[in-house]
Amino acid sequence: MISEYQTKLLQEKIRLMKQYQAEKEFYRIEGLFIKRCDVLLVFFISLIFTDLLSIFQLYSGNEHSLYNYTDFMNIVIWDSFSLVLPAMIVIFSNYLINVEHISGALKNNITCAVPVNKLYVSKLAVLCLINLAFAALNALLTYLIFLFLPHKSEPVYHSLSAMIQLTGISLGVFIAVLPILILFIRQSSSYLNVVIAFVYGFVGVFIAGQNLQDYYPITAFLKIVNYNNGSLTYHGNTSYITVLIVLLFSLVAWLFMAQKLKKSDYA
């Protein structure tokens, strides 16, 4: 004889198995959706545009000078956080995170038993991973491009260090714009968050120009990845404190938004 307690355990086990299978299918479909996402191509093209702009800046007025890969990457990193990454991450998030809300397909997720909060957290995680993957791919691409330009050689570990710096800055920018991503969840009809993100990144140029980069979220990771273009002065561990404050603010913002989403779950 199976006791009532064992019956409840069995029912719970079956429920969890069904939920796991539903979630597995849901994330498989999400993966297929991302592969067909046109915004990914726009994201990648914007990174290539940044590389080409950096080449122009590097050799403009100094056609006969030779530079190494680290010199080139210093400009790529600067242009990435100030011109491209903040806005592009938010544009991609507008599409990836809010697509179900835009199309009205969010209600169909009820059959998958995937809570809205968990859905958005997974999308933020995927967005972060895609951002890092693109940064690593862009680092490799910049190296291949630079091989065809007039340059002077440098130790391989210097080049690898520059690639890691670019990837680290991409992570830093994602963390910096994370509060924007969270606070603007499900606000699909507005591009105000894109404008805010672009201005947020562009202002970083002037902040860093005053050697206040440690206090500004977008530029705080410059110290953490040991970025050095010869003109910046860092202030102890201030950058780590700035990043910690942003993460704590993001957590508080998410707790607030999670409650808001819970009240309108699949509304």
PDB file of N, CA and C in Angstrom, residues 106-145:
ATOM      1  N   LEU A 106       3.225  36.216 -24.805  1.00  0.00           N
ATOM      2  CA  LEU A 106       3.592  35.895 -23.428  1.00  0.00           C
ATOM      3  C   LEU A 106       2.560  35.004 -22.754  1.00  0.00           C
ATOM      4  N   LYS A 107       1.296  35.199 -23.095  1.00  0.00           N
ATOM      5  CA  LYS A 107       0.236  34.402 -22.473  1.00  0.00           C
ATOM      6  C   LYS A 107       0.371  32.920 -22.817  1.00  0.00           C
ATOM      7  N   ASN A 108       0.991  32.617 -23.958  1.00  0.00           N
ATOM      8  CA  ASN A 108       1.149  31.219 -24.354  1.00  0.00           C
ATOM      9  C   ASN A 108       2.131  30.474 -23.466  1.00  0.00           C
ATOM     10  N   ASN A 109       2.964  31.214 -22.715  1.00  0.00           N
ATOM     11  CA  ASN A 109       3.942  30.564 -21.854  1.00  0.00           C
ATOM     12  C   ASN A 109       3.303  29.887 -20.651  1.00  0.00           C
ATOM     13  N   ILE A 110       2.012  30.162 -20.429  1.00  0.00           N
ATOM     14  CA  ILE A 110       1.323  29.511 -19.313  1.00  0.00           C
ATOM     15  C   ILE A 110       1.403  27.990 -19.446  1.00  0.00           C
ATOM     16  N   THR A 111       1.291  27.507 -20.678  1.00  0.00           N
ATOM     17  CA  THR A 111       1.320  26.062 -20.918  1.00  0.00           C
ATOM     18  C   THR A 111       2.678  25.470 -20.599  1.00  0.00           C
ATOM     19  N   CYS A 112       3.721  26.310 -20.582  1.00  0.00           N
ATOM     20  CA  CYS A 112       5.061  25.820 -20.277  1.00  0.00           C
ATOM     21  C   CYS A 112       5.374  25.904 -18.788  1.00  0.00           C
ATOM     22  N   ALA A 113       4.480  26.497 -18.034  1.00  0.00           N
ATOM     23  CA  ALA A 113       4.666  26.646 -16.583  1.00  0.00           C
ATOM     24  C   ALA A 113       5.971  27.342 -16.243  1.00  0.00           C
ATOM     25  N   VAL A 114       6.373  28.317 -17.053  1.00  0.00           N
ATOM     26  CA  VAL A 114       7.586  29.087 -16.801  1.00  0.00           C
ATOM     27  C   VAL A 114       7.184  30.428 -16.199  1.00  0.00           C
ATOM     28  N   PRO A 115       7.522  30.693 -14.931  1.00  0.00           N
ATOM     29  CA  PRO A 115       7.159  31.970 -14.316  1.00  0.00           C
ATOM     30  C   PRO A 115       7.780  33.138 -15.078  1.00  0.00           C
ATOM     31  N   VAL A 116       7.078  34.254 -15.107  1.00  0.00           N
ATOM     32  CA  VAL A 116       7.573  35.431 -15.820  1.00  0.00           C
ATOM     33  C   VAL A 116       8.918  35.882 -15.265  1.00  0.00           C
ATOM     34  N   ASN A 117       9.057  35.886 -13.930  1.00  0.00           N
ATOM     35  CA  ASN A 117      10.316  36.309 -13.323  1.00  0.00           C
ATOM     36  C   ASN A 117      11.483  35.457 -13.809  1.00  0.00           C
ATOM     37  N   LYS A 118      11.261  34.144 -13.828  1.00  0.00           N
ATOM     38  CA  LYS A 118      12.306  33.230 -14.277  1.00  0.00           C
ATOM     39  C   LYS A 118      12.596  33.422 -15.757  1.00  0.00           C
ATOM     40  N   LEU A 119      11.569  33.706 -16.526  1.00  0.00           N
ATOM     41  CA  LEU A 119      11.724  33.960 -17.959  1.00  0.00           C
ATOM     42  C   LEU A 119      12.646  35.144 -18.195  1.00  0.00           C
ATOM     43  N   TYR A 120      12.413  36.245 -17.479  1.00  0.00           N
ATOM     44  CA  TYR A 120      13.213  37.449 -17.687  1.00  0.00           C
ATOM     45  C   TYR A 120      14.637  37.292 -17.156  1.00  0.00           C
ATOM     46  N   VAL A 121      14.795  36.592 -16.043  1.00  0.00           N
ATOM     47  CA  VAL A 121      16.142  36.343 -15.522  1.00  0.00           C
ATOM     48  C   VAL A 121      16.958  35.534 -16.524  1.00  0.00           C
ATOM     49  N   SER A 122      16.337  34.512 -17.109  1.00  0.00           N
ATOM     50  CA  SER A 122      17.040  33.686 -18.097  1.00  0.00           C
ATOM     51  C   SER A 122      17.415  34.506 -19.322  1.00  0.00           C
ATOM     52  N   LYS A 123      16.537  35.421 -19.714  1.00  0.00           N
ATOM     53  CA  LYS A 123      16.827  36.260 -20.872  1.00  0.00           C
ATOM     54  C   LYS A 123      17.976  37.227 -20.581  1.00  0.00           C
ATOM     55  N   LEU A 124      18.023  37.773 -19.375  1.00  0.00           N
ATOM     56  CA  LEU A 124      19.139  38.639 -18.995  1.00  0.00           C
ATOM     57  C   LEU A 124      20.452  37.863 -18.994  1.00  0.00           C
ATOM     58  N   ALA A 125      20.409  36.619 -18.500  1.00  0.00           N
ATOM     59  CA  ALA A 125      21.605  35.783 -18.488  1.00  0.00           C
ATOM     60  C   ALA A 125      22.065  35.473 -19.908  1.00  0.00           C
ATOM     61  N   VAL A 126      21.113  35.147 -20.781  1.00  0.00           N
ATOM     62  CA  VAL A 126      21.445  34.867 -22.186  1.00  0.00           C
ATOM     63  C   VAL A 126      22.020  36.110 -22.853  1.00  0.00           C
ATOM     64  N   LEU A 127      21.443  37.258 -22.557  1.00  0.00           N
ATOM     65  CA  LEU A 127      21.932  38.515 -23.121  1.00  0.00           C
ATOM     66  C   LEU A 127      23.373  38.776 -22.699  1.00  0.00           C
ATOM     67  N   CYS A 128      23.688  38.507 -21.443  1.00  0.00           N
ATOM     68  CA  CYS A 128      25.054  38.676 -20.946  1.00  0.00           C
ATOM     69  C   CYS A 128      26.018  37.734 -21.661  1.00  0.00           C
ATOM     70  N   LEU A 129      25.623  36.469 -21.821  1.00  0.00           N
ATOM     71  CA  LEU A 129      26.479  35.484 -22.485  1.00  0.00           C
ATOM     72  C   LEU A 129      26.705  35.842 -23.951  1.00  0.00           C
ATOM     73  N   ILE A 130      25.653  36.299 -24.628  1.00  0.00           N
ATOM     74  CA  ILE A 130      25.794  36.703 -26.029  1.00  0.00           C
ATOM     75  C   ILE A 130      26.728  37.899 -26.138  1.00  0.00           C
ATOM     76  N   ASN A 131      26.605  38.833 -25.219  1.00  0.00           N
ATOM     77  CA  ASN A 131      27.478  40.001 -25.207  1.00  0.00           C
ATOM     78  C   ASN A 131      28.941  39.592 -25.056  1.00  0.00           C
ATOM     79  N   LEU A 132      29.212  38.657 -24.138  1.00  0.00           N
ATOM     80  CA  LEU A 132      30.581  38.181 -23.930  1.00  0.00           C
ATOM     81  C   LEU A 132      31.090  37.407 -25.142  1.00  0.00           C
ATOM     82  N   ALA A 133      30.219  36.592 -25.740  1.00  0.00           N
ATOM     83  CA  ALA A 133      30.612  35.825 -26.924  1.00  0.00           C
ATOM     84  C   ALA A 133      30.965  36.759 -28.079  1.00  0.00           C
ATOM     85  N   PHE A 134      30.167  37.796 -28.265  1.00  0.00           N
ATOM     86  CA  PHE A 134      30.440  38.760 -29.322  1.00  0.00           C
ATOM     87  C   PHE A 134      31.731  39.527 -29.045  1.00  0.00           C
ATOM     88  N   ALA A 135      31.993  39.829 -27.778  1.00  0.00           N
ATOM     89  CA  ALA A 135      33.226  40.528 -27.417  1.00  0.00           C
ATOM     90  C   ALA A 135      34.447  39.672 -27.741  1.00  0.00           C
ATOM     91  N   ALA A 136      34.375  38.381 -27.393  1.00  0.00           N
ATOM     92  CA  ALA A 136      35.481  37.472 -27.700  1.00  0.00           C
ATOM     93  C   ALA A 136      35.667  37.325 -29.206  1.00  0.00           C
ATOM     94  N   LEU A 137      34.550  37.206 -29.937  1.00  0.00           N
ATOM     95  CA  LEU A 137      34.618  37.102 -31.393  1.00  0.00           C
ATOM     96  C   LEU A 137      35.189  38.378 -32.004  1.00  0.00           C
ATOM     97  N   ASN A 138      34.782  39.519 -31.470  1.00  0.00           N
ATOM     98  CA  ASN A 138      35.286  40.792 -31.973  1.00  0.00           C
ATOM     99  C   ASN A 138      36.777  40.946 -31.690  1.00  0.00           C
ATOM    100  N   ALA A 139      37.217  40.471 -30.523  1.00  0.00           N
ATOM    101  CA  ALA A 139      38.641  40.527 -30.189  1.00  0.00           C
ATOM    102  C   ALA A 139      39.464  39.727 -31.196  1.00  0.00           C
ATOM    103  N   LEU A 140      38.969  38.539 -31.543  1.00  0.00           N
ATOM    104  CA  LEU A 140      39.654  37.718 -32.543  1.00  0.00           C
ATOM    105  C   LEU A 140      39.631  38.393 -33.910  1.00  0.00           C
ATOM    106  N   LEU A 141      38.495  38.987 -34.252  1.00  0.00           N
ATOM    107  CA  LEU A 141      38.359  39.660 -35.543  1.00  0.00           C
ATOM    108  C   LEU A 141      39.310  40.851 -35.646  1.00  0.00           C
ATOM    109  N   THR A 142      39.416  41.633 -34.577  1.00  0.00           N
ATOM    110  CA  THR A 142      40.322  42.784 -34.601  1.00  0.00           C
ATOM    111  C   THR A 142      41.768  42.342 -34.790  1.00  0.00           C
ATOM    112  N   TYR A 143      42.110  41.197 -34.201  1.00  0.00           N
ATOM    113  CA  TYR A 143      43.479  40.690 -34.356  1.00  0.00           C
ATOM    114  C   TYR A 143      43.749  40.299 -35.805  1.00  0.00           C
ATOM    115  N   LEU A 144      42.781  39.628 -36.425  1.00  0.00           N
ATOM    116  CA  LEU A 144      42.942  39.226 -37.825  1.00  0.00           C
ATOM    117  C   LEU A 144      43.023  40.450 -38.736  1.00  0.00           C
ATOM    118  N   ILE A 145      42.190  41.455 -38.459  1.00  0.00           N
ATOM    119  CA  ILE A 145      42.230  42.685 -39.259  1.00  0.00           C
ATOM    120  C   ILE A 145      43.579  43.368 -39.109  1.00  0.00           C
TER     121      ILE A 145
END
